[in-house]
Each structure stands twice: as C-alpha cells, then as structure tokens.
Short mmCIF file of C-alpha atoms and ligand atoms in Angstrom, two decimals:
data_model
loop_
_atom_site.label_atom_id
_atom_site.label_comp_id
_atom_site.label_asym_id
_atom_site.label_seq_id
_atom_site.Cartn_x
_atom_site.Cartn_y
_atom_site.Cartn_z
CA MET A 267 -0.47 21.68 -3.72
CA GLU A 268 1.59 21.45 -0.56
CA GLN A 269 3.09 17.97 -0.51
CA GLU A 270 3.05 17.35 3.23
CA TRP A 271 -0.17 19.11 4.18
CA TRP A 272 -1.01 16.23 6.51
CA ARG A 273 1.63 17.27 9.04
CA THR A 274 -0.52 20.17 10.21
CA ALA A 275 -3.84 18.49 9.47
CA VAL A 276 -6.63 17.06 11.60
CA VAL A 277 -8.61 14.20 10.07
CA TYR A 278 -12.25 13.40 10.79
CA GLN A 279 -13.42 9.81 10.39
CA VAL A 280 -16.89 9.04 9.11
CA TRP A 281 -18.24 5.53 9.44
CA PRO A 282 -21.04 6.00 6.93
CA ARG A 283 -23.46 3.39 8.26
CA SER A 284 -24.10 5.47 11.39
CA PHE A 285 -23.31 9.03 10.36
CA ALA A 286 -26.35 10.46 8.60
CA ASP A 287 -29.29 8.71 6.93
CA SER A 288 -30.69 10.80 4.07
CA ASP A 289 -33.36 8.38 2.82
CA GLY A 290 -34.75 7.11 6.11
CA ASP A 291 -33.98 3.42 5.51
CA GLY A 292 -32.24 3.16 8.88
CA VAL A 293 -28.71 3.08 7.41
CA GLY A 294 -26.52 6.13 6.94
CA ASP A 295 -25.48 6.93 3.37
CA LEU A 296 -23.30 9.16 1.19
CA ARG A 297 -25.99 11.79 0.59
CA GLY A 298 -26.26 11.90 4.36
CA VAL A 299 -22.55 12.69 4.58
CA ILE A 300 -22.89 15.34 1.86
CA GLY A 301 -25.69 16.94 3.89
CA LYS A 302 -23.44 17.29 6.93
CA LEU A 303 -20.31 18.80 5.44
CA ASP A 304 -20.89 22.07 7.27
CA HIS A 305 -20.34 20.18 10.52
CA LEU A 306 -16.85 19.31 9.27
CA SER A 307 -16.00 22.84 8.14
CA ASP A 308 -17.41 24.18 11.38
CA LEU A 309 -15.00 21.94 13.30
CA GLY A 310 -12.18 23.06 11.03
CA VAL A 311 -10.86 19.66 9.98
CA ASP A 312 -8.62 19.28 6.95
CA ALA A 313 -9.56 15.83 5.71
CA LEU A 314 -12.31 13.27 5.86
CA TRP A 315 -11.44 9.58 6.22
CA LEU A 316 -14.44 7.71 4.91
CA SER A 317 -14.86 4.08 5.96
CA PRO A 318 -15.85 1.59 3.22
CA PHE A 319 -18.94 2.25 1.11
CA TYR A 320 -18.06 -0.17 -1.71
CA PRO A 321 -20.31 -3.03 -2.82
CA SER A 322 -20.15 -5.63 -0.07
CA PRO A 323 -22.18 -8.43 1.47
CA GLN A 324 -21.68 -6.44 4.72
CA VAL A 325 -20.48 -9.42 6.73
CA ASP A 326 -17.95 -7.10 8.36
CA ALA A 327 -19.73 -3.78 7.85
CA GLY A 328 -18.15 -3.19 4.45
CA TYR A 329 -14.60 -4.32 5.26
CA ASP A 330 -15.48 -7.29 3.05
CA ILE A 331 -15.35 -5.64 -0.38
CA SER A 332 -16.83 -7.38 -3.41
CA ASP A 333 -16.10 -4.56 -5.89
CA TYR A 334 -13.36 -2.00 -5.27
CA GLN A 335 -14.64 0.38 -7.92
CA GLY A 336 -18.26 0.84 -7.06
CA VAL A 337 -20.67 1.98 -4.37
CA ASP A 338 -22.99 -0.31 -2.45
CA PRO A 339 -26.63 0.65 -3.20
CA LEU A 340 -27.05 0.79 0.58
CA PHE A 341 -24.82 3.89 0.58
CA GLY A 342 -25.54 5.48 -2.80
CA THR A 343 -23.88 5.76 -6.20
CA LEU A 344 -20.58 6.75 -7.79
CA GLN A 345 -22.22 10.07 -8.62
CA ASP A 346 -22.62 10.59 -4.87
CA VAL A 347 -18.88 10.01 -4.38
CA ASP A 348 -18.13 12.57 -7.09
CA ASP A 349 -20.53 15.03 -5.44
CA LEU A 350 -18.94 14.34 -2.07
CA ILE A 351 -15.46 15.05 -3.46
CA ALA A 352 -16.73 18.29 -5.01
CA GLY A 353 -18.50 19.33 -1.80
CA LEU A 354 -15.41 18.64 0.29
CA HIS A 355 -12.98 20.34 -2.07
CA ALA A 356 -15.23 23.40 -2.22
CA ARG A 357 -14.71 23.65 1.56
CA GLY A 358 -10.96 22.99 1.38
CA ILE A 359 -11.33 19.51 2.89
CA ARG A 360 -9.59 16.47 1.40
CA LEU A 361 -10.99 12.99 1.03
CA VAL A 362 -9.11 9.94 2.31
CA LEU A 363 -10.64 6.62 1.29
CA ASP A 364 -10.49 3.48 3.38
CA MET A 365 -8.97 0.66 1.33
CA VAL A 366 -8.96 -2.97 2.32
CA LEU A 367 -6.08 -4.52 0.37
CA ASN A 368 -5.27 -7.49 2.59
CA HIS A 369 -8.43 -9.39 1.72
CA THR A 370 -11.57 -9.30 -0.38
CA SER A 371 -15.06 -10.57 0.17
CA ASP A 372 -15.58 -14.19 -0.85
CA ARG A 373 -18.09 -12.71 -3.34
CA HIS A 374 -15.46 -10.63 -5.10
CA PRO A 375 -15.22 -11.90 -8.71
CA TRP A 376 -11.49 -12.57 -8.14
CA PHE A 377 -12.26 -15.02 -5.34
CA VAL A 378 -15.27 -16.48 -7.11
CA GLU A 379 -12.93 -17.36 -9.97
CA SER A 380 -10.12 -18.42 -7.69
CA ARG A 381 -12.21 -20.93 -5.79
CA SER A 382 -13.85 -22.36 -8.92
CA ASP A 383 -11.01 -24.66 -9.96
CA THR A 384 -7.41 -25.49 -9.00
CA ASP A 385 -6.42 -24.58 -12.58
CA ASN A 386 -8.18 -21.25 -12.66
CA PRO A 387 -5.80 -18.39 -13.62
CA LYS A 388 -6.81 -16.56 -10.42
CA ARG A 389 -6.17 -19.60 -8.20
CA ASP A 390 -2.87 -18.13 -6.99
CA TRP A 391 -4.38 -14.71 -6.22
CA TYR A 392 -5.32 -16.20 -2.81
CA PHE A 393 -3.69 -18.73 -0.45
CA TRP A 394 -4.74 -22.31 -1.20
CA PHE A 395 -3.37 -25.46 0.47
CA ASP A 396 -4.52 -29.07 0.45
CA GLU A 397 -3.83 -29.18 4.22
CA PRO A 398 -3.62 -26.14 6.55
CA PRO A 399 0.13 -25.31 6.61
CA ASN A 400 -0.03 -23.89 10.15
CA SER A 401 -2.51 -23.56 12.99
CA TRP A 402 -3.23 -19.84 12.71
CA PRO A 403 -6.43 -18.64 14.37
CA SER A 404 -8.81 -16.24 12.68
CA LEU A 405 -8.91 -12.89 14.48
CA PHE A 406 -12.70 -13.15 14.43
CA GLY A 407 -12.80 -16.61 16.06
CA GLY A 408 -12.18 -20.17 14.90
CA ASP A 409 -9.44 -21.21 12.47
CA ALA A 410 -7.87 -19.05 9.79
CA TRP A 411 -8.14 -21.89 7.23
CA GLU A 412 -11.47 -22.79 5.67
CA LEU A 413 -12.03 -25.98 3.70
CA ASP A 414 -13.72 -25.17 0.41
CA GLY A 415 -15.95 -27.99 -0.81
CA ARG A 416 -15.54 -27.08 -4.50
CA THR A 417 -11.94 -28.20 -4.76
CA GLY A 418 -11.35 -29.81 -1.37
CA GLU A 419 -8.59 -27.30 -0.48
CA TYR A 420 -8.22 -24.75 2.29
CA TYR A 421 -8.01 -20.97 1.85
CA LEU A 422 -6.68 -18.40 4.30
CA HIS A 423 -8.91 -15.87 6.04
CA THR A 424 -7.26 -13.79 8.77
CA PHE A 425 -10.69 -12.34 9.55
CA ALA A 426 -14.14 -13.87 8.81
CA LYS A 427 -14.34 -16.80 6.43
CA GLU A 428 -16.12 -14.43 4.03
CA GLN A 429 -12.91 -12.31 3.93
CA ALA A 430 -10.31 -14.24 1.91
CA ASP A 431 -6.68 -13.06 2.11
CA LEU A 432 -5.07 -11.97 -1.14
CA ASP A 433 -1.65 -13.41 -1.95
CA TRP A 434 0.51 -10.33 -2.46
CA ARG A 435 3.45 -12.45 -3.60
CA ASN A 436 1.64 -12.63 -6.91
CA PRO A 437 2.62 -9.55 -8.96
CA LYS A 438 -0.72 -9.64 -10.77
CA VAL A 439 -2.49 -9.04 -7.46
CA ARG A 440 -0.26 -6.08 -6.70
CA GLN A 441 -0.73 -4.62 -10.17
CA ALA A 442 -4.51 -4.95 -10.02
CA LEU A 443 -4.65 -3.23 -6.64
CA ALA A 444 -2.33 -0.39 -7.66
CA GLN A 445 -4.35 0.17 -10.82
CA MET A 446 -7.54 0.35 -8.78
CA LEU A 447 -5.98 2.88 -6.39
CA ARG A 448 -4.92 5.06 -9.35
CA TRP A 449 -8.47 4.91 -10.67
CA TRP A 450 -9.73 6.47 -7.42
CA LEU A 451 -6.94 9.03 -7.40
CA ASP A 452 -7.86 10.09 -10.91
CA ARG A 453 -11.40 10.61 -9.64
CA GLY A 454 -10.07 13.17 -7.19
CA VAL A 455 -9.43 11.44 -3.89
CA ASP A 456 -6.54 12.75 -1.79
CA GLY A 457 -5.29 9.75 0.12
CA PHE A 458 -5.91 6.36 1.63
CA ARG A 459 -6.31 4.75 5.00
CA LEU A 460 -5.00 1.24 4.39
CA ASP A 461 -6.74 -1.43 6.41
CA VAL A 462 -4.45 -3.92 8.24
CA ILE A 463 -1.72 -3.10 5.72
CA SER A 464 0.98 -4.64 7.93
CA MET A 465 -0.56 -8.04 7.19
CA ILE A 466 -0.02 -8.10 3.42
CA SER A 467 3.17 -10.12 3.73
CA LYS A 468 2.87 -13.36 5.66
CA ASP A 469 5.37 -15.83 6.96
CA ILE A 470 3.46 -19.10 6.63
CA GLU A 471 6.10 -20.96 8.68
CA ASN A 472 5.74 -18.66 11.67
CA PRO A 473 3.15 -19.66 14.32
CA TRP A 474 2.54 -15.90 14.92
CA GLY A 475 2.62 -15.11 11.20
CA PHE A 476 -1.10 -14.30 11.16
CA LEU A 477 -0.14 -10.98 12.74
CA GLY A 478 1.67 -9.97 9.56
CA PHE A 479 5.00 -8.14 9.29
CA GLY A 480 6.19 -10.83 6.90
CA PRO A 481 9.51 -10.70 5.02
CA GLN A 482 8.26 -8.68 2.03
CA LEU A 483 6.20 -6.04 3.83
CA HIS A 484 8.55 -3.14 3.10
CA GLU A 485 9.19 -4.24 -0.45
CA PHE A 486 5.43 -4.36 -1.12
CA LEU A 487 4.85 -0.96 0.49
CA GLN A 488 7.66 0.63 -1.51
CA GLU A 489 6.26 -0.79 -4.71
CA LEU A 490 2.78 0.51 -3.85
CA HIS A 491 4.30 3.92 -3.18
CA ARG A 492 6.00 3.94 -6.58
CA GLU A 493 3.02 2.58 -8.46
CA ALA A 494 0.21 4.55 -6.83
CA PHE A 495 1.21 7.21 -4.31
CA ALA A 496 4.36 9.01 -5.43
CA GLY A 497 4.24 12.65 -6.46
CA ARG A 498 0.55 13.24 -5.91
CA GLY A 499 0.58 15.14 -2.61
CA LEU A 500 -1.48 12.43 -0.91
CA MET A 501 -1.86 11.35 2.67
CA THR A 502 -1.46 7.65 3.37
CA VAL A 503 -2.03 6.12 6.78
CA GLY A 504 -1.62 2.42 7.40
CA GLU A 505 -3.47 0.45 10.00
CA THR A 506 -0.75 -1.62 11.67
CA PRO A 507 -1.92 -3.65 14.68
CA MET A 508 0.92 -4.86 16.92
CA ALA A 509 3.55 -2.66 15.23
CA SER A 510 6.53 -1.83 17.41
CA VAL A 511 7.79 1.76 17.40
CA GLU A 512 10.69 0.64 15.23
CA GLN A 513 8.41 -1.05 12.70
CA ALA A 514 6.27 2.09 12.64
CA ARG A 515 9.37 4.20 12.02
CA LEU A 516 10.41 2.00 9.11
CA MET A 517 6.98 2.31 7.51
CA SER A 518 6.67 6.08 8.00
CA ALA A 519 10.17 7.51 7.55
CA PRO A 520 9.86 9.78 4.47
CA ASP A 521 13.08 8.70 2.80
CA ARG A 522 11.94 5.06 2.76
CA ARG A 523 8.90 5.99 0.61
CA GLU A 524 6.36 3.64 2.13
CA LEU A 525 3.55 5.39 4.05
CA ASP A 526 3.14 8.86 5.55
CA MET A 527 2.07 7.52 8.94
CA VAL A 528 0.63 4.47 10.61
CA PHE A 529 -1.90 3.81 13.35
CA GLY A 530 0.00 2.36 16.29
CA PHE A 531 -1.98 0.19 18.67
CA GLU A 532 0.18 0.19 21.75
CA HIS A 533 -1.86 2.78 23.67
CA VAL A 534 -5.12 0.92 22.99
CA SER A 535 -3.61 -2.42 24.02
CA LEU A 536 -2.51 -1.49 27.54
CA ASP A 537 -5.83 -2.08 29.28
CA HIS A 538 -6.07 -5.76 28.39
CA ASN A 539 -4.03 -8.93 27.99
CA LEU A 540 -3.64 -10.60 24.60
CA THR A 541 -7.30 -10.16 23.71
CA LYS A 542 -9.51 -7.23 24.57
CA TRP A 543 -11.94 -9.62 26.29
CA ASP A 544 -9.36 -10.06 29.06
CA PRO A 545 -9.09 -6.63 30.74
CA VAL A 546 -6.34 -5.48 33.10
CA PRO A 547 -6.17 -2.22 35.07
CA LEU A 548 -4.31 0.62 33.37
CA SER A 549 -2.33 3.25 35.25
CA LEU A 550 -1.76 6.78 33.98
CA PRO A 551 2.05 6.42 34.00
CA THR A 552 1.79 3.36 31.74
CA LEU A 553 -0.42 5.22 29.27
CA LYS A 554 1.53 8.46 29.08
CA GLN A 555 4.90 6.74 28.99
CA SER A 556 3.69 4.71 26.02
CA PHE A 557 2.73 7.90 24.18
CA ALA A 558 6.11 9.40 25.08
CA ARG A 559 7.99 6.37 23.75
CA TRP A 560 6.25 6.75 20.40
CA GLN A 561 6.80 10.51 20.31
CA GLU A 562 10.50 9.99 20.82
CA GLY A 563 11.06 6.64 19.14
CA LEU A 564 9.56 7.43 15.75
CA GLY A 565 12.53 9.63 14.85
CA ASP A 566 11.94 10.96 11.35
CA GLY A 567 8.76 8.88 11.05
CA TRP A 568 5.41 10.42 11.88
CA ASN A 569 2.74 9.71 14.48
CA SER A 570 -0.96 9.40 14.00
CA LEU A 571 -2.88 10.31 17.13
CA TYR A 572 -6.20 8.75 18.02
CA TRP A 573 -8.41 7.61 20.86
CA ASP A 574 -11.55 6.53 19.03
CA ASN A 575 -12.44 4.83 15.78
CA HIS A 576 -15.01 2.30 14.57
CA ASP A 577 -13.05 -0.57 16.19
CA GLN A 578 -12.42 0.94 19.63
CA PRO A 579 -14.76 1.60 22.52
CA ARG A 580 -15.39 5.27 23.30
CA ALA A 581 -12.43 7.01 24.94
CA VAL A 582 -14.45 8.89 27.52
CA SER A 583 -15.78 5.57 28.85
CA ARG A 584 -12.42 3.86 28.57
CA PHE A 585 -9.83 6.41 29.70
CA GLY A 586 -12.00 9.17 31.18
CA ASP A 587 -15.05 9.39 33.43
CA ASP A 588 -18.30 9.04 31.50
CA GLY A 589 -20.41 9.86 34.60
CA GLU A 590 -20.04 12.99 36.68
CA HIS A 591 -16.96 14.30 34.84
CA ARG A 592 -17.89 13.36 31.32
CA VAL A 593 -17.55 16.83 29.78
CA ALA A 594 -14.31 17.70 31.57
CA SER A 595 -12.72 14.32 30.92
CA ALA A 596 -13.71 14.29 27.23
CA LYS A 597 -12.09 17.71 26.88
CA THR A 598 -8.97 16.68 28.73
CA LEU A 599 -8.53 13.52 26.68
CA ALA A 600 -8.79 15.70 23.60
CA THR A 601 -6.31 18.25 24.94
CA VAL A 602 -3.56 15.75 25.63
CA LEU A 603 -4.08 13.89 22.35
CA HIS A 604 -4.18 16.99 20.16
CA LEU A 605 -1.16 18.56 21.80
CA HIS A 606 1.08 15.64 20.95
CA ARG A 607 3.23 15.57 17.82
CA GLY A 608 1.52 13.88 14.89
CA THR A 609 -1.72 13.98 12.94
CA PRO A 610 -4.84 13.76 15.16
CA PHE A 611 -7.88 11.78 14.07
CA VAL A 612 -11.38 12.54 15.39
CA TYR A 613 -13.98 9.80 15.06
CA GLN A 614 -17.61 10.83 14.59
CA GLY A 615 -19.23 11.56 17.95
CA GLU A 616 -15.92 11.85 19.79
CA GLU A 617 -16.19 15.62 19.35
CA LEU A 618 -19.40 15.48 21.41
CA GLY A 619 -17.91 13.35 24.18
CA MET A 620 -20.07 10.36 23.24
CA LYS A 621 -19.83 7.41 25.57
CA ASN A 622 -20.11 3.65 25.04
CA ALA A 623 -23.43 2.31 23.75
CA GLY A 624 -24.20 0.55 27.03
CA PHE A 625 -26.43 -2.07 25.38
CA ALA A 626 -28.30 -4.30 27.82
CA GLY A 627 -28.77 -7.55 25.92
CA ILE A 628 -27.05 -9.63 23.27
CA GLU A 629 -29.91 -8.92 20.86
CA ASP A 630 -28.72 -5.28 20.72
CA TYR A 631 -25.32 -6.21 19.25
CA ARG A 632 -24.60 -6.33 15.51
CA ASP A 633 -20.84 -6.74 15.09
CA LEU A 634 -19.74 -10.22 14.03
CA GLU A 635 -16.58 -10.01 16.12
CA SER A 636 -18.69 -9.49 19.25
CA LEU A 637 -21.30 -12.06 18.28
CA ASN A 638 -18.68 -14.72 17.47
CA TRP A 639 -16.86 -14.15 20.73
CA TYR A 640 -20.12 -14.22 22.68
CA ARG A 641 -21.02 -17.55 21.08
CA GLU A 642 -17.62 -19.12 21.71
CA SER A 643 -16.88 -17.85 25.22
CA ASP A 644 -17.52 -20.07 28.24
CA LEU A 645 -17.80 -17.18 30.70
CA PRO A 646 -21.03 -16.69 32.65
CA GLU A 647 -23.68 -14.71 30.75
CA ALA A 648 -23.52 -11.62 32.98
CA GLU A 649 -19.75 -11.43 32.62
CA LYS A 650 -19.96 -11.75 28.85
CA LEU A 651 -22.47 -8.91 28.65
CA ALA A 652 -20.31 -6.77 30.93
CA LEU A 653 -17.29 -7.39 28.70
CA LEU A 654 -19.29 -6.52 25.58
CA ARG A 655 -20.40 -3.28 27.22
CA ARG A 656 -16.74 -2.53 27.81
CA ALA A 657 -14.99 -3.73 24.66
CA SER A 658 -17.43 -4.37 21.79
CA ARG A 659 -16.87 -2.44 18.58
CA ASP A 660 -20.61 -1.67 18.60
CA ASN A 661 -19.97 0.74 21.48
CA ALA A 662 -18.79 3.32 18.96
CA ARG A 663 -21.02 2.32 16.05
CA THR A 664 -24.28 3.86 17.27
CA PRO A 665 -25.98 6.60 15.21
CA MET A 666 -24.52 10.08 15.31
CA PRO A 667 -26.93 12.10 17.50
CA TRP A 668 -27.53 15.22 15.41
CA ASP A 669 -30.54 16.20 17.52
CA ASP A 670 -33.05 14.62 19.88
CA SER A 671 -34.98 12.77 17.18
CA ARG A 672 -34.48 9.03 17.26
CA ALA A 673 -35.21 7.82 13.74
CA ALA A 674 -35.31 4.03 13.29
CA SER A 675 -31.80 2.70 12.79
CA TRP A 676 -30.01 -0.58 12.00
CA ILE A 677 -28.47 -0.42 15.51
CA GLY A 678 -29.74 1.18 18.69
CA TYR A 679 -28.71 4.60 19.95
CA ALA A 680 -26.15 4.96 22.70
CA ASP A 681 -27.66 5.39 26.13
CA ASP A 682 -26.63 9.00 25.97
CA THR A 683 -27.97 12.53 25.89
CA VAL A 684 -25.41 14.47 23.86
CA THR A 685 -26.42 16.00 20.52
CA VAL A 686 -24.78 18.20 17.93
CA ALA A 687 -27.75 20.58 18.11
CA ALA A 688 -27.26 21.18 21.83
CA GLN A 689 -23.51 21.71 21.58
CA ARG A 690 -23.25 23.70 18.36
CA SER A 691 -23.54 27.12 19.93
CA ASP A 692 -22.48 26.29 23.48
CA PRO A 693 -19.03 27.78 24.09
CA ASP A 694 -18.41 25.37 27.00
CA SER A 695 -19.26 22.22 25.04
CA VAL A 696 -16.92 19.39 24.14
CA LEU A 697 -17.56 20.34 20.51
CA ALA A 698 -16.36 23.91 21.11
CA HIS A 699 -13.25 22.49 22.77
CA TYR A 700 -12.41 20.34 19.74
CA ARG A 701 -12.89 23.39 17.52
CA LYS A 702 -10.43 25.29 19.67
CA LEU A 703 -7.83 22.49 19.63
CA ILE A 704 -8.04 22.12 15.86
CA ALA A 705 -7.61 25.86 15.40
CA LEU A 706 -4.62 25.81 17.74
CA ARG A 707 -2.87 23.23 15.57
CA HIS A 708 -3.37 25.41 12.53
CA GLU A 709 -2.23 28.60 14.24
CA ILE A 710 0.73 27.57 16.37
CA PRO A 711 3.55 25.71 14.58
CA ALA A 712 4.79 24.18 17.86
CA VAL A 713 1.59 22.09 18.07
CA ALA A 714 2.33 20.25 14.86
CA HIS A 715 6.12 20.36 14.81
CA GLY A 716 7.44 20.98 18.32
CA ASP A 717 9.85 18.69 20.13
CA PHE A 718 8.20 16.66 22.82
CA ALA A 719 9.29 16.17 26.45
CA LEU A 720 7.30 14.30 29.08
CA LEU A 721 7.26 15.81 32.59
CA LEU A 722 6.41 14.04 35.86
CA PRO A 723 6.50 10.59 34.16
CA ASP A 724 5.51 8.72 37.31
CA ASP A 725 2.75 11.01 38.55
CA GLU A 726 -0.45 8.98 38.87
CA ARG A 727 -2.79 11.93 38.32
CA ILE A 728 -1.06 14.53 36.18
CA TRP A 729 -0.21 14.11 32.49
CA ALA A 730 2.19 16.92 31.63
CA PHE A 731 4.55 17.63 28.76
CA THR A 732 6.15 20.40 26.77
CA ARG A 733 6.33 21.06 23.05
CA THR A 734 9.12 23.31 21.91
CA TYR A 735 9.64 24.93 18.54
CA GLU A 736 11.54 27.97 17.33
CA GLY A 737 11.78 29.68 20.69
CA VAL A 738 8.21 28.88 21.75
CA GLU A 739 7.36 26.45 24.52
CA LEU A 740 3.88 25.04 25.08
CA LEU A 741 3.26 23.53 28.48
CA VAL A 742 0.39 21.03 28.64
CA VAL A 743 -0.86 19.98 32.07
CA ALA A 744 -3.85 17.72 32.56
CA ASN A 745 -5.51 16.33 35.65
CA PHE A 746 -6.55 12.71 35.15
CA SER A 747 -8.29 12.45 38.51
CA SER A 748 -11.60 13.39 40.07
CA TYR A 749 -9.91 15.62 42.65
CA GLU A 750 -8.46 19.08 42.51
CA VAL A 751 -4.68 18.86 42.08
CA ASP A 752 -1.95 21.44 42.25
CA PRO A 753 0.52 20.05 39.74
CA GLY A 754 3.38 22.21 40.98
CA LEU A 755 4.15 23.37 37.44
CA PRO A 756 4.27 26.99 36.27
CA ASP A 757 1.00 28.52 35.06
CA ASP A 758 2.34 31.95 34.26
CA GLY A 759 2.46 31.77 30.48
CA GLU A 760 -0.17 32.96 28.05
CA LEU A 761 -3.20 30.82 28.67
CA LEU A 762 -4.36 29.05 25.49
CA ILE A 763 -6.65 26.41 27.02
CA GLY A 764 -8.10 26.17 30.54
CA SER A 765 -7.53 28.45 33.53
CA SER A 766 -4.69 29.17 35.95
CA GLY A 767 -4.32 27.92 39.50
CA PRO A 768 -4.86 24.36 40.74
CA LEU A 769 -6.50 22.02 38.23
CA ARG A 770 -10.07 21.01 38.99
CA ALA A 771 -11.19 17.40 38.45
CA TRP A 772 -10.23 16.32 34.91
CA GLU A 773 -9.22 19.84 33.94
CA SER A 774 -6.44 20.58 31.46
CA ARG A 775 -4.41 23.64 30.64
CA VAL A 776 -2.14 24.74 27.82
CA THR A 777 0.13 27.74 28.22
CA ARG A 778 2.59 29.35 25.83
CA ARG A 779 5.87 30.96 26.87
CA ALA A 780 9.26 31.76 25.45
CA ALA A 781 11.27 28.55 25.49
CA ARG A 782 13.82 28.31 28.27
CA SER A 783 16.73 26.00 28.42
CA ARG A 784 15.91 24.96 32.00
CA ASP A 785 13.48 22.22 32.90
CA PRO A 786 10.10 24.02 33.21
CA ALA A 787 9.26 21.80 36.17
CA ARG A 788 11.84 23.77 38.12
CA ALA A 789 11.40 27.16 36.46
C1 GLC B 255 -9.56 -3.41 10.30
C2 GLC B 255 -10.84 -2.63 10.31
C3 GLC B 255 -11.89 -3.46 10.97
C4 GLC B 255 -12.07 -4.71 10.14
C5 GLC B 255 -10.76 -5.46 9.94
C6 GLC B 255 -10.86 -6.45 8.84
O1 GLC B 255 -9.08 -3.66 11.56
O2 GLC B 255 -10.66 -1.39 10.92
O3 GLC B 255 -13.09 -2.77 11.12
O4 GLC B 255 -12.98 -5.56 10.77
O5 GLC B 255 -9.71 -4.59 9.58
O6 GLC B 255 -11.00 -5.81 7.60
#
C-alpha cells in the first residue's frame, strides 16, 4: 500500500448524528452511513473521517467517550463498523476514526475508578489537586477545575466537567491508549483524526497552559507514532487549536515522526477576537495572506485544508454570500481551498453549499457550548441570538438534506432548500463542482504537490495564486465580490475550471499553462 497516499487524497467528514438515519429514531447511525457510501464514491473522495460513535453519555455529542472499544447503541454495533470498513474498502475508500485522547467521559471506567479514592491505582491517570493549582477556565464555560465530593479534591476538565483530562505524564495512560489504537488498526481502520491532540501535555504553572503545547507534547507524539502509527501506511491528522505555523511544522514534518498533518486554526480565527462570540470584520487580504503564510511556512510539513467541520459555522455563510450568490460563492470557496497545497477536507453538506442553520430561538439549539455561553452571557437577548446564528456549532450540525423529506430529527433542519437529490445530476451544481475539483487533484500532480505563490496579495476582491510543478503552472483566480471584476491576469491557458474573460460575481477560474520563469501577473 502506498505509504503517503494522503498527499493526493481528499477526505470527507461524516458527523454521524446528522448524516443518515436508517432506523427512523431521529438520530443518524452507522447503517445510515453504510447506506450512503455511493454518495462518497460518486464524489470521488479517498477517505472518510468518521466523528465519534463510541459509547458516550453524549454530553458533547460523543466527544465524551465512556468506552473506546465499542459502539454506542444510538449509532449501531461493532458489526456495523466492520461492515462499514468492508463497504468502504470495496470502493477504495479508507476509514479515518476520530479519537479523543485528551480526555474521557466522567463515566469511563478509568475515571470512575480514579475518582473513587485517593489511593485508587487509577488516581494518577487524571489530574487531581486538593486546591486548584491555577485559574484556568474551561473552554466550555466556568472553571477548568471541578471539586469532586467523593474525595474533596479537584480534577481538571479543559472542556465540560463531564470530560475529565487524562494525565499523559503517566506511562500507563499512554500505553493503554496506544494499545486501544492498535486494536482499531487491527480491525482495519486506516488512520486517525486526533481530537485536540496539542493539549495532551500541559504546563500547570502557565496561566495560558489550558491551551496545551506543554513541554512534553513532541515526546508524547513521537512515542504514539512508534507505538501505534509507524509502518502501517496510515493517515494521522491532529486537531491543534492555536498552533503557530512553526508548531504545525514541528508536528507534521515527516522526519520528526509525529503526525502526517494538523488542522491549523488561524484562518478560522481571523473573524473574531479571542472568543468567537466577539466578531470582528475580516478582509480578503487578511484571509488569503494567512493561507499563504501557512503554505510557505510549513516547509517540509504538510497542510490540511478546510473551511467547514462540525465545530465551525458554514463557510458559505461565513466567508461567501449565502443569499443571491450562494451557488457561485460556495463554488469559489471550494476552488480556492482545493487548489492550495495540502489535503482538503469536505464536511457533510459543504459539497451542496449548505448554509448556517439560521435557528430563530434558543429552544432550537442543542450544543452545550452554545447553551452554556447563552446562559452565562450578559448581552441583550437579541444580540445573543444573532451571535448564535453566526457562530454556534449547531449551524453545521443540521441533518444532511438527501431529498425534500423532513423526517423527525434530534435537531431542526437548516433553513435551506438544497438537497443531494436535486444536485446529483445537475452539471452546474455545487456538488458537480466539488466532484470536478476532487478529480482535478487526482489527475494533475501540480494540484497536490505544486509550489505555491500568492499574487495580488493586497487586492480586496481577487484571490489569485499559482501552483507550479514539473513545468506545469496552474493559475487560480477567484472573485470574492458581488461585482464583475477584470483581474488583469492572463486567461489564455487551458481552461480547467470556469470561463475566460472578466470574472462575474464570485466566479473563479483555473487555467493550466507551461510554467514560465516570469511573474504571470506581468506575462
Ligand atoms: C474538539 C472537537 C469538538 C469537541 C472538543 C472536545 O474540538 O472537534 O467537537 O467539543 O474537541 O472534545
């Protein structure tokens, strides 16, 4: 098996709760995913990243795992996972599991034991202190330290109090996790997406230490690589909020043997201050220059490329125009993302140009992060609801609209009209555009491997860049405005995407030519 298959791959993320519901209980499930695999092969993706389906009290939609080696009855059985692996592999698609190694549910037997007694052998699998050793906040509101009545000590929870942080300094913790990962690999999975992996090493003395990147991060990752990943031809992608380009390079440079790539957050942090509930305007130059810095700064590391996932609002609402120019802007966002260097990720519904949920009232929201913030914030009601409509994670957690039917669901449908059924055979659809971009990556080596150069860095409307590889130059030009623009760049190459001439509102174009040494802007 090719070792580095992920360099030319496109990954599709399924968040199983809202993907496809096979038994009509209102919650998506694994048999639902199995029933929709033709959608994935039709798109042409290489791998499926499946968000957590393990047994869980579902406080944080499954990111609070109470058994790493099982399946929550809500989602199905282990047999379903085996069938899913078989169904994917039969279509040449790999399976990447989502693994939450920074914390467990407070119902995980390890924590149940750990909290039972200060002398319990698993006491030091988690962080326990008789007084909070710092004043870290929880990222889901309130304090990161929870007093546990059983022993009168505090434990650490970076997220909800039902998500207790594992103490990775304990080698037994690391061994247990590595063993569990090997168990899944032996079952046939092809890689892992590692939840908040940059937080596994903590500097308790540091007031900002709750953001991770502690002193042993790289040591822990290298050990995990040796113990679980090495030599298996896997793909590993780490979720690394707040990583700098340099930190991302250290984690993804192949010779360091840590991870294959990480999810940077810089581009999804530019439209707000410290928290996403505090928005600031974002200019196109800021956004594209951030991408360019990562393209260049990662060196021998590797980029992951994404707009959407289960934690982010929908890109077409956030960076595009989800009104009049929804189709064109969804396509253009996809064009620029997929033409960068790295491994693109497509989150369910993104390939349709889905927009934010647009929920009207607080009773429509389900996510604990949103509900906690709503409860704690002093802002006026209308402002809070407006901010939820903009930034809540529920915006992208609505059911996948396969067709016009609106079966009962655990969360409402997005206020939206797109469906897979309507787009499947429409050559002008957003879906058809994603298909085209994915095929392009597989067919033209410059898309995956080419050198990157940003053009017109300060232009407020045009996002343009070249990718150059083995004598081939791709020129990508995209109009990020609602007006027709003549970008003043050549359009004489072989047209791969879009049309020649001035760019209409939110239109994008990709052309291929023989590489020239001169700056194409002046060619
Ligand atoms: C990651 C997940 C998010 C979850 C959090 C805690 O950021 O993507 O959904 O809430 O970690 O596990």
